[in-house]
Amino acid sequence: MRTGSGDILDISHVRVTDRPLVVCDVDDVVLHFTDPFRKFLLAEGHEFLPRSFNLIGNIIASDTKLEIDADGVYRLIGAFFEAQENWQLPIEEVVQTLEVLSADADVVFLTAMPPRYGEQRRRLLDRLGLAFPLIASEEPKGPIMRRLNAERRYPTTFIDDMAYNLHSVREHMPESLLIHMMPDGPLHMMAPKPQADIVRASDWRHAEELIRAHWLPR
Ligand SMILES: [Mg+2]
């Protein structure tokens, strides 16, 4: 984990072997985020109005209807991650699919979350039967995945709901299969679109098909 400016992110707890590598984002790919966050906000006396693809500017106090400023939004996101074990549930089919894939591949979670909430996320993933290694970092994902894979020449896959993360991995690991997975809700419909040739998986079964096809010799 990053402990101060200039330190290199410690990923030494992640052991990657000589097999295909599957790196998954967590929020809205492995665990539901947008829906439970909206419910959490309601319980805290706030409403989320998906007027644009942004949390800042779109959260208001339920009573006064006044917009919450950026610092307030960051505090609410932090409070949600602090309490994530009470709110976040797995995406449909993810537990079974990653279990099956992990017989043939190394699975690693790469979550763009402040590292200080890593313990809560670790406990939640373990409780759900998702005991794969976890990296929590807000640094760009492409360079992290590049370091993780090092010089291995086995097929690699990266799955995320955010275009900028997919593009970061494309830039640093152009040979990787990139899979776009996102909720169908109004917020993500307004999100920046990934480059046209990045395939969107409709669900985890579809993702597994794409991943296995990528493993076939070409
Ligand atoms: Mg995400």
XYZ file of C-alpha atoms and ligand atoms in Angstrom, residues 25-29 141 160-162 165, ligand 1:
11
model
C -12.198 -4.336 -10.693
C -14.495 -4.749 -7.655
C -17.119 -1.954 -7.439
C -19.973 -2.593 -9.887
C -18.066 -5.575 -11.369
C -4.536 0.479 -13.162
C -13.787 -2.956 -15.327
C -16.863 -0.724 -15.563
C -14.858 2.475 -16.173
C -9.344 2.066 -16.387
Mg -15.793 -0.160 -10.687
